[in-house]
Amino acid sequence: MEKENLVEIANTRMPFGKYQGRVLIDLPEEYLLWFARKGEFPQGKLGMLMEMTLAIKIEGLDSLVKPLKRG
């Protein structure tokens, strides 16, 4: 996992759905698990970042990413 990815996870907003507008690191773990169970993370970079976010949350490392938020 690259530092650039962590910065993106801390600052990229969810573009659709129930949690539209929320920063990825602030998405509920249950919501990310729902995508994982369905096997349907979005295509491309967003899906990759969401999968990384889930891994971070499962390992309890949210607190390492949250300080990377801008403003």
N, CA, C and O atoms as CSV, one atom per row, in Angstrom:
chain,resi,resn,atom,element,x,y,z
A,1,MET,N,N,0.851,-1.178,0.000
A,1,MET,CA,C,0.000,0.000,0.000
A,1,MET,C,C,0.895,1.239,0.000
A,1,MET,O,O,1.755,1.396,0.866
A,2,GLU,N,N,0.684,2.101,-0.965
A,2,GLU,CA,C,1.485,3.314,-1.110
A,2,GLU,C,C,0.891,4.460,-0.287
A,2,GLU,O,O,-0.313,4.505,-0.031
A,3,LYS,N,N,1.766,5.381,0.119
A,3,LYS,CA,C,1.312,6.541,0.892
A,3,LYS,C,C,0.269,7.342,0.110
A,3,LYS,O,O,-0.693,7.851,0.685
A,4,GLU,N,N,0.470,7.450,-1.215
A,4,GLU,CA,C,-0.482,8.199,-2.043
A,4,GLU,C,C,-1.887,7.596,-1.929
A,4,GLU,O,O,-2.882,8.321,-1.903
A,5,ASN,N,N,-1.957,6.270,-1.862
A,5,ASN,CA,C,-3.258,5.608,-1.711
A,5,ASN,C,C,-3.896,5.954,-0.372
A,5,ASN,O,O,-5.107,6.157,-0.292
A,6,LEU,N,N,-3.092,6.020,0.669
A,6,LEU,CA,C,-3.619,6.360,1.998
A,6,LEU,C,C,-4.166,7.783,2.006
A,6,LEU,O,O,-5.215,8.046,2.593
A,7,VAL,N,N,-3.448,8.705,1.349
A,7,VAL,CA,C,-3.910,10.095,1.260
A,7,VAL,C,C,-5.228,10.146,0.480
A,7,VAL,O,O,-6.141,10.883,0.851
A,8,GLU,N,N,-5.325,9.370,-0.589
A,8,GLU,CA,C,-6.569,9.334,-1.369
A,8,GLU,C,C,-7.722,8.763,-0.546
A,8,GLU,O,O,-8.839,9.277,-0.612
A,9,ILE,N,N,-7.470,7.718,0.218
A,9,ILE,CA,C,-8.508,7.124,1.069
A,9,ILE,C,C,-8.997,8.144,2.095
A,9,ILE,O,O,-10.178,8.160,2.443
A,10,ALA,N,N,-8.102,8.982,2.572
A,10,ALA,CA,C,-8.447,9.985,3.582
A,10,ALA,C,C,-9.188,11.183,2.988
A,10,ALA,O,O,-9.788,11.962,3.728
A,11,ASN,N,N,-9.153,11.342,1.653
A,11,ASN,CA,C,-9.703,12.557,1.047
A,11,ASN,C,C,-10.702,12.339,-0.086
A,11,ASN,O,O,-11.368,13.288,-0.501
A,12,THR,N,N,-10.822,11.122,-0.593
A,12,THR,CA,C,-11.764,10.846,-1.684
A,12,THR,C,C,-13.163,10.666,-1.117
A,12,THR,O,O,-13.364,9.938,-0.145
A,13,ARG,N,N,-14.117,11.332,-1.732
A,13,ARG,CA,C,-15.509,11.237,-1.284
A,13,ARG,C,C,-16.252,10.171,-2.086
A,13,ARG,O,O,-16.028,10.002,-3.285
A,14,MET,N,N,-17.125,9.471,-1.406
A,14,MET,CA,C,-17.956,8.455,-2.049
A,14,MET,C,C,-18.874,9.167,-3.039
A,14,MET,O,O,-19.634,10.051,-2.645
A,15,PRO,N,N,-18.816,8.791,-4.329
A,15,PRO,CA,C,-19.567,9.537,-5.342
A,15,PRO,C,C,-21.031,9.123,-5.516
A,15,PRO,O,O,-21.756,9.763,-6.277
A,16,PHE,N,N,-21.480,8.071,-4.830
A,16,PHE,CA,C,-22.853,7.594,-5.034
A,16,PHE,C,C,-23.334,6.835,-3.802
A,16,PHE,O,O,-22.570,6.548,-2.881
A,17,GLY,N,N,-24.623,6.523,-3.819
A,17,GLY,CA,C,-25.189,5.636,-2.806
A,17,GLY,C,C,-25.567,6.302,-1.501
A,17,GLY,O,O,-25.581,7.527,-1.373
A,18,LYS,N,N,-25.868,5.459,-0.548
A,18,LYS,CA,C,-26.343,5.868,0.774
A,18,LYS,C,C,-25.382,6.832,1.465
A,18,LYS,O,O,-25.813,7.730,2.187
A,19,TYR,N,N,-24.081,6.646,1.243
A,19,TYR,CA,C,-23.078,7.464,1.923
A,19,TYR,C,C,-22.383,8.430,0.968
A,19,TYR,O,O,-21.228,8.798,1.182
A,20,GLN,N,N,-23.088,8.840,-0.083
A,20,GLN,CA,C,-22.542,9.788,-1.045
A,20,GLN,C,C,-22.044,11.039,-0.323
A,20,GLN,O,O,-22.735,11.592,0.532
A,21,GLY,N,N,-20.832,11.477,-0.681
A,21,GLY,CA,C,-20.258,12.676,-0.085
A,21,GLY,C,C,-19.367,12.404,1.113
A,21,GLY,O,O,-18.613,13.283,1.528
A,22,ARG,N,N,-19.436,11.201,1.680
A,22,ARG,CA,C,-18.571,10.855,2.818
A,22,ARG,C,C,-17.191,10.450,2.335
A,22,ARG,O,O,-17.052,9.809,1.294
A,23,VAL,N,N,-16.177,10.824,3.089
A,23,VAL,CA,C,-14.807,10.418,2.779
A,23,VAL,C,C,-14.702,8.904,2.992
A,23,VAL,O,O,-15.301,8.360,3.920
A,24,LEU,N,N,-13.936,8.227,2.127
A,24,LEU,CA,C,-13.866,6.761,2.177
A,24,LEU,C,C,-13.514,6.228,3.559
A,24,LEU,O,O,-14.119,5.256,4.010
A,25,ILE,N,N,-12.549,6.844,4.242
A,25,ILE,CA,C,-12.130,6.320,5.548
A,25,ILE,C,C,-13.254,6.454,6.577
A,25,ILE,O,O,-13.227,5.783,7.609
A,26,ASP,N,N,-14.244,7.313,6.307
A,26,ASP,CA,C,-15.366,7.501,7.231
A,26,ASP,C,C,-16.572,6.620,6.897
A,26,ASP,O,O,-17.588,6.676,7.588
A,27,LEU,N,N,-16.465,5.809,5.845
A,27,LEU,CA,C,-17.565,4.893,5.520
A,27,LEU,C,C,-17.657,3.811,6.593
A,27,LEU,O,O,-16.630,3.353,7.093
A,28,PRO,N,N,-18.862,3.400,6.949
A,28,PRO,CA,C,-18.995,2.311,7.924
A,28,PRO,C,C,-18.401,1.011,7.365
A,28,PRO,O,O,-18.540,0.706,6.181
A,29,GLU,N,N,-17.749,0.268,8.232
A,29,GLU,CA,C,-17.164,-1.015,7.828
A,29,GLU,C,C,-18.238,-1.939,7.253
A,29,GLU,O,O,-17.979,-2.671,6.297
A,30,GLU,N,N,-19.439,-1.908,7.829
A,30,GLU,CA,C,-20.526,-2.769,7.366
A,30,GLU,C,C,-20.878,-2.489,5.905
A,30,GLU,O,O,-21.193,-3.408,5.149
A,31,TYR,N,N,-20.821,-1.217,5.515
A,31,TYR,CA,C,-21.120,-0.829,4.132
A,31,TYR,C,C,-20.074,-1.415,3.181
A,31,TYR,O,O,-20.416,-1.933,2.117
A,32,LEU,N,N,-18.817,-1.334,3.561
A,32,LEU,CA,C,-17.739,-1.891,2.736
A,32,LEU,C,C,-17.826,-3.415,2.697
A,32,LEU,O,O,-17.568,-4.027,1.661
A,33,LEU,N,N,-18.190,-4.024,3.819
A,33,LEU,CA,C,-18.365,-5.481,3.854
A,33,LEU,C,C,-19.504,-5.924,2.938
A,33,LEU,O,O,-19.445,-7.005,2.353
A,34,TRP,N,N,-20.532,-5.100,2.814
A,34,TRP,CA,C,-21.649,-5.402,1.923
A,34,TRP,C,C,-21.147,-5.527,0.484
A,34,TRP,O,O,-21.510,-6.465,-0.225
A,35,PHE,N,N,-20.310,-4.578,0.057
A,35,PHE,CA,C,-19.717,-4.657,-1.285
A,35,PHE,C,C,-18.871,-5.922,-1.419
A,35,PHE,O,O,-18.925,-6.606,-2.440
A,36,ALA,N,N,-18.097,-6.225,-0.391
A,36,ALA,CA,C,-17.214,-7.397,-0.431
A,36,ALA,C,C,-18.028,-8.691,-0.530
A,36,ALA,O,O,-17.690,-9.580,-1.311
A,37,ARG,N,N,-19.089,-8.794,0.255
A,37,ARG,CA,C,-19.934,-9.993,0.218
A,37,ARG,C,C,-20.574,-10.187,-1.151
A,37,ARG,O,O,-20.689,-11.310,-1.642
A,38,LYS,N,N,-20.985,-9.086,-1.757
A,38,LYS,CA,C,-21.585,-9.163,-3.086
A,38,LYS,C,C,-20.525,-9.428,-4.157
A,38,LYS,O,O,-20.848,-9.847,-5.269
A,39,GLY,N,N,-19.260,-9.181,-3.815
A,39,GLY,CA,C,-18.191,-9.323,-4.798
A,39,GLY,C,C,-18.287,-8.270,-5.883
A,39,GLY,O,O,-17.901,-8.503,-7.028
A,40,GLU,N,N,-18.806,-7.106,-5.511
A,40,GLU,CA,C,-19.074,-6.065,-6.499
A,40,GLU,C,C,-18.569,-4.694,-6.074
A,40,GLU,O,O,-19.337,-3.732,-6.061
A,41,PHE,N,N,-17.294,-4.589,-5.728
A,41,PHE,CA,C,-16.734,-3.257,-5.546
A,41,PHE,C,C,-16.778,-2.573,-6.910
A,41,PHE,O,O,-16.691,-3.253,-7.933
A,42,PRO,N,N,-16.911,-1.246,-6.953
A,42,PRO,CA,C,-16.919,-0.562,-8.250
A,42,PRO,C,C,-15.640,-0.851,-9.046
A,42,PRO,O,O,-14.598,-1.177,-8.476
A,43,GLN,N,N,-15.739,-0.726,-10.346
A,43,GLN,CA,C,-14.584,-0.914,-11.225
A,43,GLN,C,C,-13.579,0.220,-11.009
A,43,GLN,O,O,-13.944,1.309,-10.564
A,44,GLY,N,N,-12.343,-0.042,-11.321
A,44,GLY,CA,C,-11.325,1.000,-11.362
A,44,GLY,C,C,-10.770,1.407,-10.012
A,44,GLY,O,O,-10.791,0.652,-9.040
A,45,LYS,N,N,-10.269,2.645,-9.995
A,45,LYS,CA,C,-9.554,3.160,-8.825
A,45,LYS,C,C,-10.444,3.231,-7.583
A,45,LYS,O,O,-10.001,2.900,-6.484
A,46,LEU,N,N,-11.693,3.660,-7.753
A,46,LEU,CA,C,-12.590,3.763,-6.599
A,46,LEU,C,C,-12.745,2.408,-5.918
A,46,LEU,O,O,-12.654,2.317,-4.694
A,47,GLY,N,N,-12.974,1.376,-6.682
A,47,GLY,CA,C,-13.124,0.038,-6.115
A,47,GLY,C,C,-11.875,-0.415,-5.383
A,47,GLY,O,O,-11.952,-1.003,-4.305
A,48,MET,N,N,-10.714,-0.132,-5.983
A,48,MET,CA,C,-9.442,-0.496,-5.353
A,48,MET,C,C,-9.284,0.236,-4.013
A,48,MET,O,O,-8.881,-0.362,-3.016
A,49,LEU,N,N,-9.606,1.533,-4.003
A,49,LEU,CA,C,-9.490,2.313,-2.765
A,49,LEU,C,C,-10.484,1.827,-1.710
A,49,LEU,O,O,-10.164,1.798,-0.521
A,50,MET,N,N,-11.679,1.450,-2.138
A,50,MET,CA,C,-12.673,0.930,-1.190
A,50,MET,C,C,-12.213,-0.399,-0.593
A,50,MET,O,O,-12.403,-0.635,0.600
A,51,GLU,N,N,-11.619,-1.258,-1.395
A,51,GLU,CA,C,-11.090,-2.530,-0.877
A,51,GLU,C,C,-9.969,-2.281,0.123
A,51,GLU,O,O,-9.893,-2.945,1.156
A,52,MET,N,N,-9.099,-1.323,-0.184
A,52,MET,CA,C,-8.013,-0.977,0.749
A,52,MET,C,C,-8.584,-0.407,2.040
A,52,MET,O,O,-8.103,-0.715,3.131
A,53,THR,N,N,-9.612,0.425,1.907
A,53,THR,CA,C,-10.251,1.012,3.091
A,53,THR,C,C,-10.805,-0.087,3.991
A,53,THR,O,O,-10.650,-0.027,5.211
A,54,LEU,N,N,-11.443,-1.081,3.402
A,54,LEU,CA,C,-11.975,-2.195,4.189
A,54,LEU,C,C,-10.849,-2.920,4.918
A,54,LEU,O,O,-10.986,-3.241,6.098
A,55,ALA,N,N,-9.746,-3.181,4.236
A,55,ALA,CA,C,-8.610,-3.866,4.867
A,55,ALA,C,C,-8.074,-3.050,6.043
A,55,ALA,O,O,-7.744,-3.606,7.090
A,56,ILE,N,N,-7.989,-1.735,5.868
A,56,ILE,CA,C,-7.512,-0.846,6.934
A,56,ILE,C,C,-8.451,-0.930,8.137
A,56,ILE,O,O,-7.999,-1.027,9.278
A,57,LYS,N,N,-9.748,-0.891,7.879
A,57,LYS,CA,C,-10.727,-0.940,8.969
A,57,LYS,C,C,-10.709,-2.295,9.680
A,57,LYS,O,O,-10.789,-2.347,10.907
A,58,ILE,N,N,-10.606,-3.379,8.929
A,58,ILE,CA,C,-10.563,-4.714,9.536
A,58,ILE,C,C,-9.369,-4.845,10.471
A,58,ILE,O,O,-9.463,-5.474,11.525
A,59,GLU,N,N,-8.252,-4.251,10.085
A,59,GLU,CA,C,-7.034,-4.314,10.906
A,59,GLU,C,C,-7.021,-3.263,12.018
A,59,GLU,O,O,-6.094,-3.229,12.826
A,60,GLY,N,N,-8.043,-2.409,12.061
A,60,GLY,CA,C,-8.127,-1.392,13.109
A,60,GLY,C,C,-7.132,-0.261,12.952
A,60,GLY,O,O,-6.684,0.317,13.942
A,61,LEU,N,N,-6.781,0.063,11.703
A,61,LEU,CA,C,-5.754,1.074,11.447
A,61,LEU,C,C,-6.323,2.417,10.988
A,61,LEU,O,O,-5.584,3.253,10.468
A,62,ASP,N,N,-7.612,2.631,11.173
A,62,ASP,CA,C,-8.253,3.891,10.760
A,62,ASP,C,C,-7.502,5.104,11.288
A,62,ASP,O,O,-7.330,6.097,10.582
A,63,SER,N,N,-7.058,5.015,12.533
A,63,SER,CA,C,-6.426,6.166,13.190
A,63,SER,C,C,-5.128,6.588,12.509
A,63,SER,O,O,-4.674,7.716,12.698
A,64,LEU,N,N,-4.529,5.705,11.724
A,64,LEU,CA,C,-3.316,6.076,10.990
A,64,LEU,C,C,-3.640,6.863,9.730
A,64,LEU,O,O,-2.805,7.622,9.239
A,65,VAL,N,N,-4.841,6.688,9.208
A,65,VAL,CA,C,-5.233,7.338,7.957
A,65,VAL,C,C,-5.918,8.677,8.213
A,65,VAL,O,O,-5.712,9.625,7.456
A,66,LYS,N,N,-6.724,8.769,9.259
A,66,LYS,CA,C,-7.511,9.979,9.515
A,66,LYS,C,C,-6.675,11.260,9.613
A,66,LYS,O,O,-7.149,12.307,9.172
A,67,PRO,N,N,-5.459,11.234,10.165
A,67,PRO,CA,C,-4.659,12.468,10.197
A,67,PRO,C,C,-4.244,12.970,8.808
A,67,PRO,O,O,-3.772,14.100,8.684
A,68,LEU,N,N,-4.409,12.163,7.777
A,68,LEU,CA,C,-4.035,12.559,6.420
A,68,LEU,C,C,-5.125,13.370,5.728
A,68,LEU,O,O,-4.943,13.824,4.599
A,69,LYS,N,N,-6.271,13.553,6.411
A,69,LYS,CA,C,-7.368,14.337,5.825
A,69,LYS,C,C,-6.930,15.783,5.636
A,69,LYS,O,O,-6.234,16.361,6.471
A,70,ARG,N,N,-7.361,16.347,4.514
A,70,ARG,CA,C,-7.110,17.772,4.247
A,70,ARG,C,C,-8.302,18.568,4.755
A,70,ARG,O,O,-9.458,18.192,4.564
A,71,GLY,N,N,-7.977,19.696,5.417
A,71,GLY,CA,C,-8.990,20.653,5.852
A,71,GLY,C,C,-10.215,20.054,6.288
A,71,GLY,O,O,-11.143,20.762,6.678
